[in-house]
Tab-separated table of C-alpha atoms in Angstrom:
chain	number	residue	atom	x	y	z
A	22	UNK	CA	-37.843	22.766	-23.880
A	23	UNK	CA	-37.428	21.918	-20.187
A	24	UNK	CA	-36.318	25.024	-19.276
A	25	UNK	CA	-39.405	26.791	-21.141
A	26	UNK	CA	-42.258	24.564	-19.560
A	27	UNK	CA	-40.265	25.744	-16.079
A	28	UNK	CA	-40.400	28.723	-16.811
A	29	UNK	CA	-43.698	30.708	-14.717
A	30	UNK	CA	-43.728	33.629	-17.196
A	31	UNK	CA	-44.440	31.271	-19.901
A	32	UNK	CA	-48.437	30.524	-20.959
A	33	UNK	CA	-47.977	28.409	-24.119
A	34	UNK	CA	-47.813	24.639	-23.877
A	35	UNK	CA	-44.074	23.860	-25.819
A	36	UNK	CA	-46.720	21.609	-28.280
A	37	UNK	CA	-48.554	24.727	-29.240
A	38	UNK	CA	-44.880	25.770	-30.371
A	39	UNK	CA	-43.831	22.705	-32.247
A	40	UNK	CA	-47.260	22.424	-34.332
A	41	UNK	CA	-46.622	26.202	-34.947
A	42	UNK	CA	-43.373	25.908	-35.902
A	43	UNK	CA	-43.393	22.696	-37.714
A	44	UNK	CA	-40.869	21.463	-34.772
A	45	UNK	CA	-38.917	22.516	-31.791
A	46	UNK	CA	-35.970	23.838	-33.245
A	47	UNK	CA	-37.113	25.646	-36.226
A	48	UNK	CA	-39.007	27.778	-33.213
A	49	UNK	CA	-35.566	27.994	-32.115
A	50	UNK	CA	-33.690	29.074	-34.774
A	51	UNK	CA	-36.376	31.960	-35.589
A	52	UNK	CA	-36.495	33.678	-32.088
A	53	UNK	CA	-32.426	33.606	-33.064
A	54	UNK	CA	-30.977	31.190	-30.975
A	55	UNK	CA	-28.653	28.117	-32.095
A	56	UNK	CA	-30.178	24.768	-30.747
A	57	UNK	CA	-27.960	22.774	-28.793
A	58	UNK	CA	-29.007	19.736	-30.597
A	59	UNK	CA	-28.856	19.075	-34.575
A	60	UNK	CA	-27.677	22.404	-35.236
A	61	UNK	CA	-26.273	23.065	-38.224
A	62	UNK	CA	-22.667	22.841	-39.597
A	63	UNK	CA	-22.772	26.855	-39.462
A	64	UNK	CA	-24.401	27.731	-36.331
A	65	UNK	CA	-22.241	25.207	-34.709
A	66	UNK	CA	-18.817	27.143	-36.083
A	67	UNK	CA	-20.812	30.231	-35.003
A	68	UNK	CA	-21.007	29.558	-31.892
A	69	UNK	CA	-17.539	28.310	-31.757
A	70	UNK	CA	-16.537	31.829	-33.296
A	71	UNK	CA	-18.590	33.711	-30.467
A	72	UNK	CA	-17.310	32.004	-27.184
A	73	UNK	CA	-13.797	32.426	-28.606
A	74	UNK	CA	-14.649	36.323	-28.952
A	75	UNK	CA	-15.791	36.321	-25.043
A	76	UNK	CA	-12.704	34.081	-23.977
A	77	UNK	CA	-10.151	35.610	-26.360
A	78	UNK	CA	-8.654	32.488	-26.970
A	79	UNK	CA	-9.360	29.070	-28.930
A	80	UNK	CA	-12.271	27.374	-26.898
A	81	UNK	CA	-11.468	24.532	-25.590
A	82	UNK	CA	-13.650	21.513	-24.193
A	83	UNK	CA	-14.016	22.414	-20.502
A	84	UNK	CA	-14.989	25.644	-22.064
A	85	UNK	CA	-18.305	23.970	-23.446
A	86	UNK	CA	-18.614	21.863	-20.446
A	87	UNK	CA	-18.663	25.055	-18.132
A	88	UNK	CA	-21.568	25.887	-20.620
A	89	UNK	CA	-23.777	23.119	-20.802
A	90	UNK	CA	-26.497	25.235	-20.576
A	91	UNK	CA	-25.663	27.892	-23.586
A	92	UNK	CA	-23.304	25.773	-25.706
A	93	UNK	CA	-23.812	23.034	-28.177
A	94	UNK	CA	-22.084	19.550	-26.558
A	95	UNK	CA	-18.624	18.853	-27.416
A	96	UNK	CA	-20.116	15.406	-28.846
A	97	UNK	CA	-22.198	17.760	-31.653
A	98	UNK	CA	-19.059	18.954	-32.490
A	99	UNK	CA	-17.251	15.263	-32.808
A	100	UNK	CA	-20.531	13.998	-34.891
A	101	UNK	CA	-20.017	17.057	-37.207
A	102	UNK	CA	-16.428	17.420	-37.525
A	103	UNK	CA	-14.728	14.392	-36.468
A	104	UNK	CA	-13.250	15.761	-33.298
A	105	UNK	CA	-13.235	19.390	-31.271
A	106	UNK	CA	-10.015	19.786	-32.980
A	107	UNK	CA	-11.431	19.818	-36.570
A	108	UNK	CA	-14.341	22.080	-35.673
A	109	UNK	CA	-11.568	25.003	-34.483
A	110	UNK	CA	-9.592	24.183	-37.406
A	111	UNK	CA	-13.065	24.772	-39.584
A	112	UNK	CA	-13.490	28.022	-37.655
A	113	UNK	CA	-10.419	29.299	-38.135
A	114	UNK	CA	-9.091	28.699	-35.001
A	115	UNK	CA	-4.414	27.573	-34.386
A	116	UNK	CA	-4.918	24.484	-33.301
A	117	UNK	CA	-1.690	22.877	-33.811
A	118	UNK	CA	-1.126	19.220	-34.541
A	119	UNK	CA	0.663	17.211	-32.247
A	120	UNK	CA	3.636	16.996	-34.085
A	121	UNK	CA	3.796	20.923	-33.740
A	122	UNK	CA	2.896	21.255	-29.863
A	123	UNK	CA	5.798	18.577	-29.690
A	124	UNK	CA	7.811	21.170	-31.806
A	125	UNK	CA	6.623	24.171	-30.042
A	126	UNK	CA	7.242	22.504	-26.748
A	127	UNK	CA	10.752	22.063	-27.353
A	128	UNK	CA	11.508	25.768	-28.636
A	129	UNK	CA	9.696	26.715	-24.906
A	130	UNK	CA	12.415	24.104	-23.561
A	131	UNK	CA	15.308	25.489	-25.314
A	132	UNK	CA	14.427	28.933	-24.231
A	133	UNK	CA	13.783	27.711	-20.872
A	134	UNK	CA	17.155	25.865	-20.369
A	135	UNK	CA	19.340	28.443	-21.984
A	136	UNK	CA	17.956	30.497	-19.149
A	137	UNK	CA	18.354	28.116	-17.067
A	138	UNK	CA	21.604	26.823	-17.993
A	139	UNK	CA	20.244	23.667	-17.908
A	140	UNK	CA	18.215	21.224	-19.041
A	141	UNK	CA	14.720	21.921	-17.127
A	142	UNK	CA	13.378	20.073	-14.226
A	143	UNK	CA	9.561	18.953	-14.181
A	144	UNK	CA	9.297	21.660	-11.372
A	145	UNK	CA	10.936	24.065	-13.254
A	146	UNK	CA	8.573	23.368	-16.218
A	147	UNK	CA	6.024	23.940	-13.855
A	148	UNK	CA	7.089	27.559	-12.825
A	149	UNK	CA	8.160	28.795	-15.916
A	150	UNK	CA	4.417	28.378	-17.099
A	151	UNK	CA	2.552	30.106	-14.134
A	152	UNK	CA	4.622	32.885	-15.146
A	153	UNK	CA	3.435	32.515	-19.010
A	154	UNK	CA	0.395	30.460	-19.064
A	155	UNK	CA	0.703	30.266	-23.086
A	156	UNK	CA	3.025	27.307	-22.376
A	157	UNK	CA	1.510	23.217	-22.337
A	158	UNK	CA	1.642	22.543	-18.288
A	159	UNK	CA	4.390	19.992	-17.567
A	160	UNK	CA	1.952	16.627	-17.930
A	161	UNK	CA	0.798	17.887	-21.597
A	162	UNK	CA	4.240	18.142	-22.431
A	163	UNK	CA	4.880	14.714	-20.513
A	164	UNK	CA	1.906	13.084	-22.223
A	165	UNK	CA	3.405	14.113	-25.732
A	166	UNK	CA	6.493	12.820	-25.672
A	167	UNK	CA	5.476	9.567	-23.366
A	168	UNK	CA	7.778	6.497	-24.376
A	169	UNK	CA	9.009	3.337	-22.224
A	170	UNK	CA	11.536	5.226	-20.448
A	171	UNK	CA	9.310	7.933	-19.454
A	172	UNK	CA	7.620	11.008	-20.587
A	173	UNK	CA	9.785	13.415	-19.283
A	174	UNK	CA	12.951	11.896	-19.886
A	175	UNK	CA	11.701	11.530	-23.735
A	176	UNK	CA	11.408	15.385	-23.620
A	177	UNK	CA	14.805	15.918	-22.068
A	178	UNK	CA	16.371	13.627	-24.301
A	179	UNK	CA	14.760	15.023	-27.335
A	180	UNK	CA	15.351	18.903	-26.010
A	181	UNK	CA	19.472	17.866	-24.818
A	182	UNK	CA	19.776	16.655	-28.689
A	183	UNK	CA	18.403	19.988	-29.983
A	184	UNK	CA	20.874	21.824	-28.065
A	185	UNK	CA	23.995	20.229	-29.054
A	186	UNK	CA	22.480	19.914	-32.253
A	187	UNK	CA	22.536	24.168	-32.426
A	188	UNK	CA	26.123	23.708	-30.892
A	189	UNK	CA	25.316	23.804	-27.274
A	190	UNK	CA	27.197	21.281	-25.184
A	191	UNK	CA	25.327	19.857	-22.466
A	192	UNK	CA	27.100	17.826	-20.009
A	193	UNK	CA	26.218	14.559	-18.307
A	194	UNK	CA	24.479	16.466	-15.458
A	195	UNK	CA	21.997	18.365	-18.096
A	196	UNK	CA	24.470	21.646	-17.056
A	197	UNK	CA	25.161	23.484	-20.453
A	198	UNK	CA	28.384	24.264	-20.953
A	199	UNK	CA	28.293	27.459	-23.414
């Protein structure tokens, strides 16, 4: 509404609208645009569905940030749905749990360190995913596996006990032997 009573082209007060209309939105949702407040259960999986068409990817929430202005806020989509997460899900979107980015994480590692032939580094974590920027950075995969010894010592743990678990030996320097 703020951006329509700015607007110089404009020559109808916004109340002419709403007593027209019956309210604010409804004016909206006729001239075909979503509303970025108390939209619908629909038109907020719509518009979900559209910016991941112009990203080519699952939106994510610095996605609607970057589009305050277009987008519905990420807290419509947590009063609807319970959580950004759940609204993808509802559209359709992979959005994996974190039990599977954990899992997915570690078959990047294992890939990674058979290259490698070793177990990665943070630093090598961090190169291997500028080249393929499909891959969590280095702190999501540090966040996931966080513990009292250390995120990234969790994940190197976890990844050196996949390996010799697939009969890789993997010495006491994270070197792999086979």
């Amino acid at each position: 509404m703020r951006e329509f009573v700015a607007d110089e082209r404009v020559r109808v007060h916004p109340q002419t609208v709403v007593v027209t209309f019956g309210s604010w939105n409804t004016a909206t949702r006729l001239a075909g645009l979503v509303p970025r407040r108390f939209a619908t259960k629909e038109e907020l999986l719509g518009r979900l569905l559209a910016l991941g068409d112009e990203l080519g990817r699952a939106p994510t929430g610095r996605d609607l940030d970057e589009r305050r202005a277009t987008m519905p806020s990420k807290s419509s989509y947590w009063h609807v749905f319970g959580s950004l997460s759940n609204a993808l899900r509802a559209a359709g979107f992979d959005v994996p749990t974190r039990e599977e980015r954990g899992e997915r994480a570690l078959v990047q590692g294992e890939r990674l360190a058979r290259r490698l032939g070793r177990l990665p580094r943070f630093a090598d974590w961090e190169r291997a995913r500028r080249r393929n920027p499909r891959m969590p950075s280095e702190w999501q995969v540090y966040r996931l596996f966080a513990d009292e010894r250390g995120g990234w010592t969790a994940f190197r743990s976890a990844l050196r006990g996949r390996l010799e678990a697939s009969g890789v030996e993997v010495r006491r320097d994270g070197r792999l032997a086979n």
